[in-house]
PDB file of C-alpha atoms in Angstrom:
ATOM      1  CA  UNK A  26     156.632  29.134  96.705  1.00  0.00           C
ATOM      2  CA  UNK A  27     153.192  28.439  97.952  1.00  0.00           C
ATOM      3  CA  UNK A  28     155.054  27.374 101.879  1.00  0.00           C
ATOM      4  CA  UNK A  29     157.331  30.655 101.736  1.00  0.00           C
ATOM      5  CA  UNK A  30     154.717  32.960 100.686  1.00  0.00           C
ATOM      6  CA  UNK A  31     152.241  31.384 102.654  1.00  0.00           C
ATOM      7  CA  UNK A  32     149.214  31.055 100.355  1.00  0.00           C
ATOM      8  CA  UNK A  33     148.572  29.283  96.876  1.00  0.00           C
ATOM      9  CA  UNK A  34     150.976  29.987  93.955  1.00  0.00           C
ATOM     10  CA  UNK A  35     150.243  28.739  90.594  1.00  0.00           C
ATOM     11  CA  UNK A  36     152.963  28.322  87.991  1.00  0.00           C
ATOM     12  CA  UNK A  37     151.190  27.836  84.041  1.00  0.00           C
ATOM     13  CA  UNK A  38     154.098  26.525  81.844  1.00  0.00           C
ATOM     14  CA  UNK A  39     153.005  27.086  78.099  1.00  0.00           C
ATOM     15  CA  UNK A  40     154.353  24.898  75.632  1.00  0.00           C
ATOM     16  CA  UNK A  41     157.237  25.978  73.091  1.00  0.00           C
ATOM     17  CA  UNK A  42     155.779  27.655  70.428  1.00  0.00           C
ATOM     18  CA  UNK A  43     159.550  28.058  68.868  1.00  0.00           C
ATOM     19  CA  UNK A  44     159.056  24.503  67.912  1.00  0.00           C
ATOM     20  CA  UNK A  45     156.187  24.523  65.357  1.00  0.00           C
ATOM     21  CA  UNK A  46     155.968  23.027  62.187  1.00  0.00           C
ATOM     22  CA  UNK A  47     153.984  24.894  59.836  1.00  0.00           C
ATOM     23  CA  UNK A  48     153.395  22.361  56.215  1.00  0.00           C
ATOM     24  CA  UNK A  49     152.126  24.308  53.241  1.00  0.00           C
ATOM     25  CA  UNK A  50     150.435  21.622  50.457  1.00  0.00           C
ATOM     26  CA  UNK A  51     149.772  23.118  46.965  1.00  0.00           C
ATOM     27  CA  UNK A  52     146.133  22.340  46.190  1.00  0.00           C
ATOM     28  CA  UNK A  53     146.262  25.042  42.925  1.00  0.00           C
ATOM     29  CA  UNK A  54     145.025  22.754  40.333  1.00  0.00           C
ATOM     30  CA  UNK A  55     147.062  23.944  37.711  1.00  0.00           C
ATOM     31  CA  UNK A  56     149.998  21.551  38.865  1.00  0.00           C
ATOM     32  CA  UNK A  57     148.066  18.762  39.838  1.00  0.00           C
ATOM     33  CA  UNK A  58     148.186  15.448  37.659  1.00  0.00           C
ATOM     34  CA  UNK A  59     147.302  11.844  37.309  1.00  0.00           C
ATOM     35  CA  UNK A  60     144.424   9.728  39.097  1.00  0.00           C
ATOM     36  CA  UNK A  61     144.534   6.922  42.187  1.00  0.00           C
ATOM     37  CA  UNK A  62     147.847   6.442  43.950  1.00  0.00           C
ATOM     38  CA  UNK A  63     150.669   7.985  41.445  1.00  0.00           C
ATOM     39  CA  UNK A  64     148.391  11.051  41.452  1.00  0.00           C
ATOM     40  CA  UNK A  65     150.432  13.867  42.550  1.00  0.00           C
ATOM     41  CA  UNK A  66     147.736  14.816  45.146  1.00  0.00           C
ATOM     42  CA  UNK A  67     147.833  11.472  46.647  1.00  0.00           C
ATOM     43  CA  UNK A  68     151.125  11.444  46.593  1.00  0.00           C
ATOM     44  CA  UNK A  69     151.732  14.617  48.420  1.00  0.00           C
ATOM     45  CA  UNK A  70     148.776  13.851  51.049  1.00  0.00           C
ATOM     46  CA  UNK A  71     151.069  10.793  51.696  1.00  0.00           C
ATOM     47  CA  UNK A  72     154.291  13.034  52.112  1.00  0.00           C
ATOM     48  CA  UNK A  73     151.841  15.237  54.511  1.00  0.00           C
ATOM     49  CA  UNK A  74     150.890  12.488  56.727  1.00  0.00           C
ATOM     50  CA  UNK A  75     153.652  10.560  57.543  1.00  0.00           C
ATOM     51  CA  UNK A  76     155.959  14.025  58.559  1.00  0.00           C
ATOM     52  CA  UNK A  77     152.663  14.803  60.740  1.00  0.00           C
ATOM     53  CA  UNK A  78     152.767  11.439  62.104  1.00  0.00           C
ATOM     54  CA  UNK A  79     156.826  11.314  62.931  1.00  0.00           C
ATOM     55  CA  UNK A  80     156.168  15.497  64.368  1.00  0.00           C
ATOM     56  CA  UNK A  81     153.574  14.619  66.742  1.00  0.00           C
ATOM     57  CA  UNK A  82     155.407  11.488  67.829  1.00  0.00           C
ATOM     58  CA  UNK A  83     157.821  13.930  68.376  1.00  0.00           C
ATOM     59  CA  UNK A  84     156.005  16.102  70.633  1.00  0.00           C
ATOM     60  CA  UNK A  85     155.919  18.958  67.940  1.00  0.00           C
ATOM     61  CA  UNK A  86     153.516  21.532  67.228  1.00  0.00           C
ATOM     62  CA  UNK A  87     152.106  20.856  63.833  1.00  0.00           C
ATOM     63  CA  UNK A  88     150.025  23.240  61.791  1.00  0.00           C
ATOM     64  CA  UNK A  89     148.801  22.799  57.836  1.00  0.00           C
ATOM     65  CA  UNK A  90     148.140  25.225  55.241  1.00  0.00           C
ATOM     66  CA  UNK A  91     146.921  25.122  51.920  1.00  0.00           C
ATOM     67  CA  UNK A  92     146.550  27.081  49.008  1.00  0.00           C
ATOM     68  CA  UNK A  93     143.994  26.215  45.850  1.00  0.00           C
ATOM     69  CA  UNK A  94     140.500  28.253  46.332  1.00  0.00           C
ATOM     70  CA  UNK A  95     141.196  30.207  49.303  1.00  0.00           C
ATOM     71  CA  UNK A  96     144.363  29.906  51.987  1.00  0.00           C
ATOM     72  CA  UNK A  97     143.140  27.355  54.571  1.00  0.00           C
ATOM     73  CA  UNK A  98     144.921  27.311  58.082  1.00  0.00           C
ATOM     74  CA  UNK A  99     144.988  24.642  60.789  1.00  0.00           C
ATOM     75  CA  UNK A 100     147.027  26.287  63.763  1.00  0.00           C
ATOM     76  CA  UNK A 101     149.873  23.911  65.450  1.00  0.00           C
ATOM     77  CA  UNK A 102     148.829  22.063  68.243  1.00  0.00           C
ATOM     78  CA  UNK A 103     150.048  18.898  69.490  1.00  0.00           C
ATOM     79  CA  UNK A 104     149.160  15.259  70.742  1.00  0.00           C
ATOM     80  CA  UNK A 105     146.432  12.489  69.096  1.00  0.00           C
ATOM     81  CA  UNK A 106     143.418  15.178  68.765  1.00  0.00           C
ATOM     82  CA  UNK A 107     145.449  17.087  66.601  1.00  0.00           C
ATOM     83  CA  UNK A 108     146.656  13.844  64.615  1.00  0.00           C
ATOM     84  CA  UNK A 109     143.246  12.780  64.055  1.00  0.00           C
ATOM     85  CA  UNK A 110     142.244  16.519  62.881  1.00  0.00           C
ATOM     86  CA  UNK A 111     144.878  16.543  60.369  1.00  0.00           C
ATOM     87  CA  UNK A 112     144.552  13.232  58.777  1.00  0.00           C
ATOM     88  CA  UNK A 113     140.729  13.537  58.684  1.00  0.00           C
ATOM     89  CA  UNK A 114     141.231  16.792  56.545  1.00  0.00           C
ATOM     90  CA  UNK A 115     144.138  15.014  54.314  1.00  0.00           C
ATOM     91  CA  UNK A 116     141.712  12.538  53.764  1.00  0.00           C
ATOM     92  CA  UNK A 117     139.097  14.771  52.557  1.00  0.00           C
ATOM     93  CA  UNK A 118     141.160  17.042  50.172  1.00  0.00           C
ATOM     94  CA  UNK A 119     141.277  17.605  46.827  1.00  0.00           C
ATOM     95  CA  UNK A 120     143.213  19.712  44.187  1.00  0.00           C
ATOM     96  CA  UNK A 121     141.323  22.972  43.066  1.00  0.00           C
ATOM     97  CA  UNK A 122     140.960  26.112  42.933  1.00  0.00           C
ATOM     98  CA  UNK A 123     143.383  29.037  41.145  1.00  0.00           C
ATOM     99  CA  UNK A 124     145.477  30.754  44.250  1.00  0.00           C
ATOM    100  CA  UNK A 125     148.883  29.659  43.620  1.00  0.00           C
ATOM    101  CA  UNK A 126     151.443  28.960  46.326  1.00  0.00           C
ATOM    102  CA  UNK A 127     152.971  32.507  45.843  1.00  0.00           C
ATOM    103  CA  UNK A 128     150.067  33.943  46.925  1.00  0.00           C
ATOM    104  CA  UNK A 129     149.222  32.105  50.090  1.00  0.00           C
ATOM    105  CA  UNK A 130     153.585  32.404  51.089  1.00  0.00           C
ATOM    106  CA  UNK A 131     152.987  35.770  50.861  1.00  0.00           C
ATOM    107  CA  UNK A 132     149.507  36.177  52.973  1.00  0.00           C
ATOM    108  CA  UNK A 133     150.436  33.911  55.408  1.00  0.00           C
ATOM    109  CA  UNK A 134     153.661  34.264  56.115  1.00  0.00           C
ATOM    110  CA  UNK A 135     152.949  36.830  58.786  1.00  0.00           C
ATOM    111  CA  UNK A 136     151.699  34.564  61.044  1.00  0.00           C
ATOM    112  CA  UNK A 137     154.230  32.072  61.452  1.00  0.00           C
ATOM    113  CA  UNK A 138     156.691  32.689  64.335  1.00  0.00           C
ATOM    114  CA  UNK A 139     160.297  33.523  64.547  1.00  0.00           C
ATOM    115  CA  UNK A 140     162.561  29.723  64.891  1.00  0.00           C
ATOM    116  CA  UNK A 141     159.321  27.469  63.705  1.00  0.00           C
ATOM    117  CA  UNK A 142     159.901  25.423  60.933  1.00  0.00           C
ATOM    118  CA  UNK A 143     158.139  24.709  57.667  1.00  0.00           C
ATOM    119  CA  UNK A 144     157.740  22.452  54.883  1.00  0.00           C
ATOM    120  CA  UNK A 145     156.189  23.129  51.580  1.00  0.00           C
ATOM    121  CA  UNK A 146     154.688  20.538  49.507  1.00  0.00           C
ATOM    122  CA  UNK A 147     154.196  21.285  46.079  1.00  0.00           C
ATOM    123  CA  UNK A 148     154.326  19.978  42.049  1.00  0.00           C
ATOM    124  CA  UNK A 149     154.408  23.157  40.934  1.00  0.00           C
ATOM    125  CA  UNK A 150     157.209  24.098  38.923  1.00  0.00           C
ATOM    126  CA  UNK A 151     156.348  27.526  38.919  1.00  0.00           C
ATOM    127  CA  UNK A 152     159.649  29.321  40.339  1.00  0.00           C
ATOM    128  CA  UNK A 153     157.554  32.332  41.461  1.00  0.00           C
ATOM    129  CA  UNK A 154     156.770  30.429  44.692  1.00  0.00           C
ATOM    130  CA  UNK A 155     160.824  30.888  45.660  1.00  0.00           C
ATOM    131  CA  UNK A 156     161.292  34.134  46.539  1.00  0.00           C
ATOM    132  CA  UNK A 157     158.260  34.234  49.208  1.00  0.00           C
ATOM    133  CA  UNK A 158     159.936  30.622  50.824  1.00  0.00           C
ATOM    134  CA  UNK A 159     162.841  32.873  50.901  1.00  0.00           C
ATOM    135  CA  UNK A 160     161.302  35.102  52.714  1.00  0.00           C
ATOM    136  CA  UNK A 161     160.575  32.495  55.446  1.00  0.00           C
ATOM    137  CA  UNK A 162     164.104  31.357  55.600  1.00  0.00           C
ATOM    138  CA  UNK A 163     164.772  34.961  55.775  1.00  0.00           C
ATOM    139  CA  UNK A 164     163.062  35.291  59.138  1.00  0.00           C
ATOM    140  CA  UNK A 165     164.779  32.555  61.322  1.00  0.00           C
ATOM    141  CA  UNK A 166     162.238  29.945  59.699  1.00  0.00           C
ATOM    142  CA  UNK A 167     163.625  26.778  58.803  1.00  0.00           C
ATOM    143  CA  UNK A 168     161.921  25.967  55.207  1.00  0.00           C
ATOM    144  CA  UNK A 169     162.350  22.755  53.203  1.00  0.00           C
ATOM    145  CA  UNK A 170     160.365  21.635  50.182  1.00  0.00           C
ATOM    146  CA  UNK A 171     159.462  18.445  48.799  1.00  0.00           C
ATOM    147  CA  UNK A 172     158.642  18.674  44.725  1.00  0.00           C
ATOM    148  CA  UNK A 173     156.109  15.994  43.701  1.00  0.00           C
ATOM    149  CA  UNK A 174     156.773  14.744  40.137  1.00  0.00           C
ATOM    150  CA  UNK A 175     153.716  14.384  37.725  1.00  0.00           C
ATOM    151  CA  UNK A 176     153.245  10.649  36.959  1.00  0.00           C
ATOM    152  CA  UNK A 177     152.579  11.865  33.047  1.00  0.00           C
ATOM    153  CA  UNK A 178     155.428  11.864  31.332  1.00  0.00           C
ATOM    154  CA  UNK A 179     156.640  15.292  30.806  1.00  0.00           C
ATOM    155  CA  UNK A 180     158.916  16.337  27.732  1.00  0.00           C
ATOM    156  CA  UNK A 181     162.223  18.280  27.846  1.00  0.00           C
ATOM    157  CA  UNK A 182     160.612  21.745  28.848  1.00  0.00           C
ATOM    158  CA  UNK A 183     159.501  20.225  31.917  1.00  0.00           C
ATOM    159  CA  UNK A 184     162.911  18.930  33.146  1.00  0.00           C
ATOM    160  CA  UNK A 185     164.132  22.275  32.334  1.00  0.00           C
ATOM    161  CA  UNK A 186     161.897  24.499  34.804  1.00  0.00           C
ATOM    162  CA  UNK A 187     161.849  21.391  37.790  1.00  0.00           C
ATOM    163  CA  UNK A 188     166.237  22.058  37.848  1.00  0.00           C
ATOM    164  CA  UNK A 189     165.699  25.509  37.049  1.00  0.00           C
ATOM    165  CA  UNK A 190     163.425  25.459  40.118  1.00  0.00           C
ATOM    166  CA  UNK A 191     165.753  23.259  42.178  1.00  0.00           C
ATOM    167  CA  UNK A 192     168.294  25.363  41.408  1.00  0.00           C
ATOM    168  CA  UNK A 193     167.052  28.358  42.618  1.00  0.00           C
ATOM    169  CA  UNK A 194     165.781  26.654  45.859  1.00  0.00           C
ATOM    170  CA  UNK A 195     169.493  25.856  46.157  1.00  0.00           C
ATOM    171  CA  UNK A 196     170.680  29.129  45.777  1.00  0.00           C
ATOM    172  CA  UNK A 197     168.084  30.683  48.274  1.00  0.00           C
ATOM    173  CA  UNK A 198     169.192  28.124  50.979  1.00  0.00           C
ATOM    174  CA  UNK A 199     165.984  26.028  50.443  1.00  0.00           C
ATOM    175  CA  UNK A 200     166.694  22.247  51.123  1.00  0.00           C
ATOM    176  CA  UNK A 201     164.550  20.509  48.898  1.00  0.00           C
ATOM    177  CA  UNK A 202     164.043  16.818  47.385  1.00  0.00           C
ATOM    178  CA  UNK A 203     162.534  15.580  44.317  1.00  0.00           C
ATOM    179  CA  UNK A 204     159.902  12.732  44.978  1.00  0.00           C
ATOM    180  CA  UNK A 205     159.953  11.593  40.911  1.00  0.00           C
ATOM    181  CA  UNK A 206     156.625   9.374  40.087  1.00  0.00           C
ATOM    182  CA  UNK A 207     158.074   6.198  40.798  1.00  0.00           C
ATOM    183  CA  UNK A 208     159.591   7.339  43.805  1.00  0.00           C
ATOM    184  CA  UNK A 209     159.806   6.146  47.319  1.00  0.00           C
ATOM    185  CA  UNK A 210     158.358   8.283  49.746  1.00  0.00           C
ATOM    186  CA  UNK A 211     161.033   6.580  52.169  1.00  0.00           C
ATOM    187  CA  UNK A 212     164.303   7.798  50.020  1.00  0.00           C
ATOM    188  CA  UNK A 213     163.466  11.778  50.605  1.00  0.00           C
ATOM    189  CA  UNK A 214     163.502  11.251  54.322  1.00  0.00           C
ATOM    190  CA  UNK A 215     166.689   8.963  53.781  1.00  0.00           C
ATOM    191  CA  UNK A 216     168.412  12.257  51.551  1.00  0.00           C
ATOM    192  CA  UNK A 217     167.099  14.546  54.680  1.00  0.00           C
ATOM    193  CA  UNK A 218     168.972  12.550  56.990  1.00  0.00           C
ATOM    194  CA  UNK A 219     172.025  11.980  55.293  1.00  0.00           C
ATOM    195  CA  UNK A 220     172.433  15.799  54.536  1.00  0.00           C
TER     196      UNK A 220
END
């Protein structure tokens, strides 16, 4: 172009924003349990990372929010800078705060784009968090969830709302895995693939 046209032509090529993954972690301390590694925090930070880690390897836009005191966003961006951004905030965080995952679905949800995907990492078994994923999924965004089982041992009630809330994730088109306590973070990516 520059030859035929006889002076200097400059082509920008802007990276594809249709590929972003947008990961929503649950910081609202009302679902939050246990201490050290089986604590559901930890467990989901762990979750976090290692889809972060595979996405970037992947050459995919990755972007976090969370929900607890106020909706925090990191936009997507790519490559090691953003890696070390991420992690350095995973290992920093820590349950708190009252905003539920409803709430920060439904004020952020704007700003994710048409054909991104997301991921929502939660142990909240509050199915009031469903219809706003929907809502995603709804909008050309690919959504998944990952529930994080409470390493205390819940009774009958609990087991009740978590397939209650599976159920409905089901029925909205939401794929979603359990990660129980004693859980391997490995078998929910194995379920992902085989489905």
């Amino acid at each position: 172009s520059s030859a035929r046209h006889r002076k200097l032509h400059v082509k920008e090529f802007e990276l594809d924003k249709t590929a972003d993954l947008w990961i929503y972690l649950d910081l609202d301390h009302h679902w939050h349990r246990g201490d050290g590694e089986n604590a559901t925090i930890e467990r989901a930070v762990t979750v976090i990372a290692s889809v972060v880690a595979k996405a970037l390897r992947e050459h995919r836009s990755v972007g976090l929010v969370t929900s607890g005191r106020r909706p925090e966003t990191m936009q997507p961006d790519r490559g090691t800078k953003q890696f070390g951004k991420v992690m350095q905030f995973l290992a920093e965080v820590q349950a708190g705060g009252e905003i539920s995952l409803a709430e920060t679905l439904i004020e952020t949800t704007p700003r994710i784009r048409r054909g991104s995907s997301c991921l929502i990492v939660t142990p909240s078994l509050d199915r009031q968090w469903v219809r706003p994923a929907a809502t995603l999924r709804e909008a050309a965004i690919a959504t998944q969830a990952v529930v994080v089982g409470s390493p205390l041992h819940g009774d009958e009630r609990d087991r009740a709302r978590r397939n209650t809330l599976l159920g409905e994730l089901a029925i909205a088109g939401i794929a979603a895995a359990y990660l129980p306590a004693d859980g391997r973070i490995e078998d929910i990516f194995r379920e992902a693939a085989v489905a």
